[in-house]
Amino acid sequence: MGQVLDKFHGKEWRKKQIRKISDKVFERIKNQSGRATLTFEDLYISILLVYNDINKRLPGPHFDPPSKEQVRSMMQEYDFNLDGEIDQEEFVKFIQQLTTDTFIVVSQGLIVTLVVAPTVAMATKKATEGVPGVGKVVQKLPNSIYASLVTLAIVWFQTSREGI
């Protein structure tokens, strides 16, 4: 998932989250189809559901699911028992591989939010010291509160711009 989230949550965090989402989706499709394995069509629907769930839960830009052609070629790689269908363990491994890049993008977004935004906030505070009216108000705020407010404003702007 990336080095940042690994440091905050441990390396197993990503696997646990993907496993939770994958199991939920697999059970849903299994209950609807009545089969314990996924055909290609079931697999593609499952992937769409996983990406929908990820897009609802994670901050930042929405992620597009892979094309049917990409899924078809990956299905051959992850159909370990070569039965033409994907069982639950194969599905979990499939989704873990498929979503690796998604979590890297989220990690990079968190770096920007957690590191760059407070730095920009402090530079802005310093730059507004001499502005009449603004400088006095800004200087009365503790640095941590000012940095938090600017960071929240940046996150709000980013998410509203992306339509989240």
mmCIF file of C-alpha atoms in Angstrom:
data_model
loop_
_atom_site.group_PDB
_atom_site.id
_atom_site.type_symbol
_atom_site.label_atom_id
_atom_site.label_comp_id
_atom_site.label_asym_id
_atom_site.label_seq_id
_atom_site.Cartn_x
_atom_site.Cartn_y
_atom_site.Cartn_z
ATOM 1 C CA MET A 1 0.000 0.000 0.000
ATOM 2 C CA GLY A 2 2.907 2.287 0.369
ATOM 3 C CA GLN A 3 5.427 3.242 2.957
ATOM 4 C CA VAL A 4 3.382 5.962 4.664
ATOM 5 C CA LEU A 5 0.353 3.831 5.529
ATOM 6 C CA ASP A 6 2.624 0.904 6.411
ATOM 7 C CA LYS A 7 4.276 3.078 9.049
ATOM 8 C CA PHE A 8 0.957 4.199 10.484
ATOM 9 C CA HIS A 9 -0.906 0.887 10.324
ATOM 10 C CA GLY A 10 1.662 -1.851 9.812
ATOM 11 C CA LYS A 11 2.126 -3.915 6.683
ATOM 12 C CA GLU A 12 -0.869 -6.107 7.412
ATOM 13 C CA TRP A 13 -3.339 -3.184 7.477
ATOM 14 C CA ARG A 14 -3.733 -3.050 3.704
ATOM 15 C CA LYS A 15 -4.259 -6.799 3.464
ATOM 16 C CA LYS A 16 -6.880 -6.717 6.212
ATOM 17 C CA GLN A 17 -8.789 -3.896 4.530
ATOM 18 C CA ILE A 18 -8.694 -5.556 1.120
ATOM 19 C CA ARG A 19 -9.653 -8.886 2.673
ATOM 20 C CA LYS A 20 -12.663 -7.290 4.393
ATOM 21 C CA ILE A 21 -13.872 -5.652 1.171
ATOM 22 C CA SER A 22 -13.127 -8.759 -0.937
ATOM 23 C CA ASP A 23 -14.912 -11.147 1.430
ATOM 24 C CA LYS A 24 -17.983 -8.905 1.556
ATOM 25 C CA VAL A 25 -18.191 -8.647 -2.237
ATOM 26 C CA PHE A 26 -17.461 -12.349 -2.794
ATOM 27 C CA GLU A 27 -20.213 -13.376 -0.362
ATOM 28 C CA ARG A 28 -22.669 -11.023 -2.062
ATOM 29 C CA ILE A 29 -22.009 -12.484 -5.513
ATOM 30 C CA LYS A 30 -21.949 -16.041 -4.132
ATOM 31 C CA ASN A 31 -25.352 -15.532 -2.495
ATOM 32 C CA GLN A 32 -26.812 -14.091 -5.702
ATOM 33 C CA SER A 33 -25.399 -16.740 -8.038
ATOM 34 C CA GLY A 34 -25.628 -19.748 -5.724
ATOM 35 C CA ARG A 35 -22.110 -20.863 -6.735
ATOM 36 C CA ALA A 36 -18.925 -20.968 -4.635
ATOM 37 C CA THR A 37 -16.785 -19.713 -7.541
ATOM 38 C CA LEU A 38 -16.881 -16.720 -9.858
ATOM 39 C CA THR A 39 -17.274 -16.963 -13.622
ATOM 40 C CA PHE A 40 -15.696 -14.224 -15.712
ATOM 41 C CA GLU A 41 -18.897 -12.150 -15.641
ATOM 42 C CA ASP A 42 -19.240 -12.637 -11.864
ATOM 43 C CA LEU A 43 -15.598 -11.652 -11.448
ATOM 44 C CA TYR A 44 -16.004 -8.458 -13.447
ATOM 45 C CA ILE A 45 -19.125 -7.463 -11.502
ATOM 46 C CA SER A 46 -17.230 -8.207 -8.271
ATOM 47 C CA ILE A 47 -14.358 -5.967 -9.344
ATOM 48 C CA LEU A 48 -16.779 -3.145 -10.115
ATOM 49 C CA LEU A 49 -18.269 -3.559 -6.639
ATOM 50 C CA VAL A 50 -14.818 -3.564 -5.014
ATOM 51 C CA TYR A 51 -13.832 -0.365 -6.817
ATOM 52 C CA ASN A 52 -17.135 1.221 -5.865
ATOM 53 C CA ASP A 53 -16.466 0.355 -2.215
ATOM 54 C CA ILE A 54 -12.892 1.661 -2.382
ATOM 55 C CA ASN A 55 -14.027 4.906 -3.997
ATOM 56 C CA LYS A 56 -16.603 5.424 -1.243
ATOM 57 C CA ARG A 57 -14.150 4.761 1.589
ATOM 58 C CA LEU A 58 -10.860 6.315 0.536
ATOM 59 C CA PRO A 59 -10.016 10.011 0.340
ATOM 60 C CA GLY A 60 -8.710 11.534 -2.840
ATOM 61 C CA PRO A 61 -9.487 10.870 -6.483
ATOM 62 C CA HIS A 62 -11.806 8.110 -7.601
ATOM 63 C CA PHE A 63 -10.183 5.106 -9.220
ATOM 64 C CA ASP A 64 -11.361 3.560 -12.460
ATOM 65 C CA PRO A 65 -11.713 -0.222 -12.528
ATOM 66 C CA PRO A 66 -9.720 -2.191 -15.088
ATOM 67 C CA SER A 67 -11.196 -3.000 -18.478
ATOM 68 C CA LYS A 68 -12.766 -6.359 -19.243
ATOM 69 C CA GLU A 69 -9.714 -7.249 -21.338
ATOM 70 C CA GLN A 70 -7.372 -6.564 -18.412
ATOM 71 C CA VAL A 71 -9.540 -8.649 -16.096
ATOM 72 C CA ARG A 72 -9.693 -11.492 -18.623
ATOM 73 C CA SER A 73 -5.888 -11.669 -18.905
ATOM 74 C CA MET A 74 -5.404 -11.408 -15.141
ATOM 75 C CA MET A 75 -8.048 -14.083 -14.549
ATOM 76 C CA GLN A 76 -5.880 -16.627 -16.365
ATOM 77 C CA GLU A 77 -2.962 -15.692 -14.124
ATOM 78 C CA TYR A 78 -4.947 -16.040 -10.872
ATOM 79 C CA ASP A 79 -6.964 -19.150 -11.741
ATOM 80 C CA PHE A 80 -4.481 -21.350 -9.899
ATOM 81 C CA ASN A 81 -6.465 -24.595 -10.204
ATOM 82 C CA LEU A 82 -7.196 -23.899 -13.909
ATOM 83 C CA ASP A 83 -10.940 -24.566 -13.664
ATOM 84 C CA GLY A 84 -11.921 -21.395 -15.555
ATOM 85 C CA GLU A 85 -13.439 -19.847 -12.438
ATOM 86 C CA ILE A 86 -12.118 -17.944 -9.432
ATOM 87 C CA ASP A 87 -12.612 -19.226 -5.890
ATOM 88 C CA GLN A 88 -12.537 -17.007 -2.801
ATOM 89 C CA GLU A 89 -8.790 -17.286 -2.087
ATOM 90 C CA GLU A 90 -7.943 -16.671 -5.739
ATOM 91 C CA PHE A 91 -10.278 -13.671 -5.687
ATOM 92 C CA VAL A 92 -8.604 -12.152 -2.615
ATOM 93 C CA LYS A 93 -5.133 -12.476 -4.190
ATOM 94 C CA PHE A 94 -6.503 -11.073 -7.456
ATOM 95 C CA ILE A 95 -7.961 -8.013 -5.719
ATOM 96 C CA GLN A 96 -4.831 -7.453 -3.607
ATOM 97 C CA GLN A 97 -2.722 -7.302 -6.763
ATOM 98 C CA LEU A 98 -5.263 -5.211 -8.640
ATOM 99 C CA THR A 99 -5.546 -2.565 -5.921
ATOM 100 C CA THR A 100 -1.851 -2.149 -5.063
ATOM 101 C CA ASP A 101 -1.527 1.003 -7.204
ATOM 102 C CA THR A 102 -4.723 2.431 -5.724
ATOM 103 C CA PHE A 103 -3.269 2.425 -2.233
ATOM 104 C CA ILE A 104 0.024 3.901 -3.442
ATOM 105 C CA VAL A 105 -1.868 6.889 -4.910
ATOM 106 C CA VAL A 106 -3.757 7.336 -1.621
ATOM 107 C CA SER A 107 -0.451 7.195 0.298
ATOM 108 C CA GLN A 108 1.014 9.916 -1.907
ATOM 109 C CA GLY A 109 -2.064 12.072 -1.338
ATOM 110 C CA LEU A 110 -1.686 11.644 2.410
ATOM 111 C CA ILE A 111 1.952 12.733 2.212
ATOM 112 C CA VAL A 112 0.914 15.927 0.443
ATOM 113 C CA THR A 113 -1.832 16.606 2.952
ATOM 114 C CA LEU A 114 0.171 15.799 6.073
ATOM 115 C CA VAL A 115 3.533 17.321 5.104
ATOM 116 C CA VAL A 116 3.100 19.958 2.422
ATOM 117 C CA ALA A 117 -0.106 21.612 3.679
ATOM 118 C CA PRO A 118 1.232 22.524 7.159
ATOM 119 C CA THR A 119 4.432 23.865 5.580
ATOM 120 C CA VAL A 120 2.379 26.052 3.244
ATOM 121 C CA ALA A 121 0.283 27.177 6.215
ATOM 122 C CA MET A 122 3.319 28.351 8.158
ATOM 123 C CA ALA A 123 4.728 30.162 5.133
ATOM 124 C CA THR A 124 1.344 31.857 4.613
ATOM 125 C CA LYS A 125 1.196 32.917 8.247
ATOM 126 C CA LYS A 126 4.670 34.428 8.004
ATOM 127 C CA ALA A 127 3.783 36.214 4.754
ATOM 128 C CA THR A 128 0.632 37.791 6.210
ATOM 129 C CA GLU A 129 2.286 39.241 9.315
ATOM 130 C CA GLY A 130 2.476 42.721 7.851
ATOM 131 C CA VAL A 131 -0.962 42.813 6.211
ATOM 132 C CA PRO A 132 -3.178 45.331 8.058
ATOM 133 C CA GLY A 133 -6.089 43.661 9.837
ATOM 134 C CA VAL A 134 -5.120 40.150 8.798
ATOM 135 C CA GLY A 135 -1.667 40.051 10.360
ATOM 136 C CA LYS A 136 -2.884 40.785 13.879
ATOM 137 C CA VAL A 137 -5.590 38.099 13.757
ATOM 138 C CA VAL A 138 -3.303 35.495 12.218
ATOM 139 C CA GLN A 139 -0.487 36.149 14.683
ATOM 140 C CA LYS A 140 -2.800 35.583 17.659
ATOM 141 C CA LEU A 141 -3.520 32.007 16.546
ATOM 142 C CA PRO A 142 -1.106 29.335 17.772
ATOM 143 C CA ASN A 143 0.930 27.803 14.953
ATOM 144 C CA SER A 144 -0.620 24.353 15.404
ATOM 145 C CA ILE A 145 -4.185 25.674 15.133
ATOM 146 C CA TYR A 146 -3.350 27.846 12.124
ATOM 147 C CA ALA A 147 -1.618 24.936 10.364
ATOM 148 C CA SER A 148 -4.618 22.681 11.102
ATOM 149 C CA LEU A 149 -7.089 25.225 9.712
ATOM 150 C CA VAL A 150 -5.131 25.706 6.508
ATOM 151 C CA THR A 151 -4.670 21.933 6.120
ATOM 152 C CA LEU A 152 -8.413 21.397 6.538
ATOM 153 C CA ALA A 153 -9.094 24.106 3.955
ATOM 154 C CA ILE A 154 -6.722 22.439 1.483
ATOM 155 C CA VAL A 155 -8.288 19.004 2.051
ATOM 156 C CA TRP A 156 -11.787 20.480 1.672
ATOM 157 C CA PHE A 157 -10.794 22.260 -1.540
ATOM 158 C CA GLN A 158 -9.172 19.118 -2.954
ATOM 159 C CA THR A 159 -12.142 16.860 -2.187
ATOM 160 C CA SER A 160 -14.751 19.345 -3.388
ATOM 161 C CA ARG A 161 -12.815 19.902 -6.602
ATOM 162 C CA GLU A 162 -12.693 16.146 -7.226
ATOM 163 C CA GLY A 163 -16.408 15.773 -6.632
ATOM 164 C CA ILE A 164 -16.148 13.600 -3.532
#
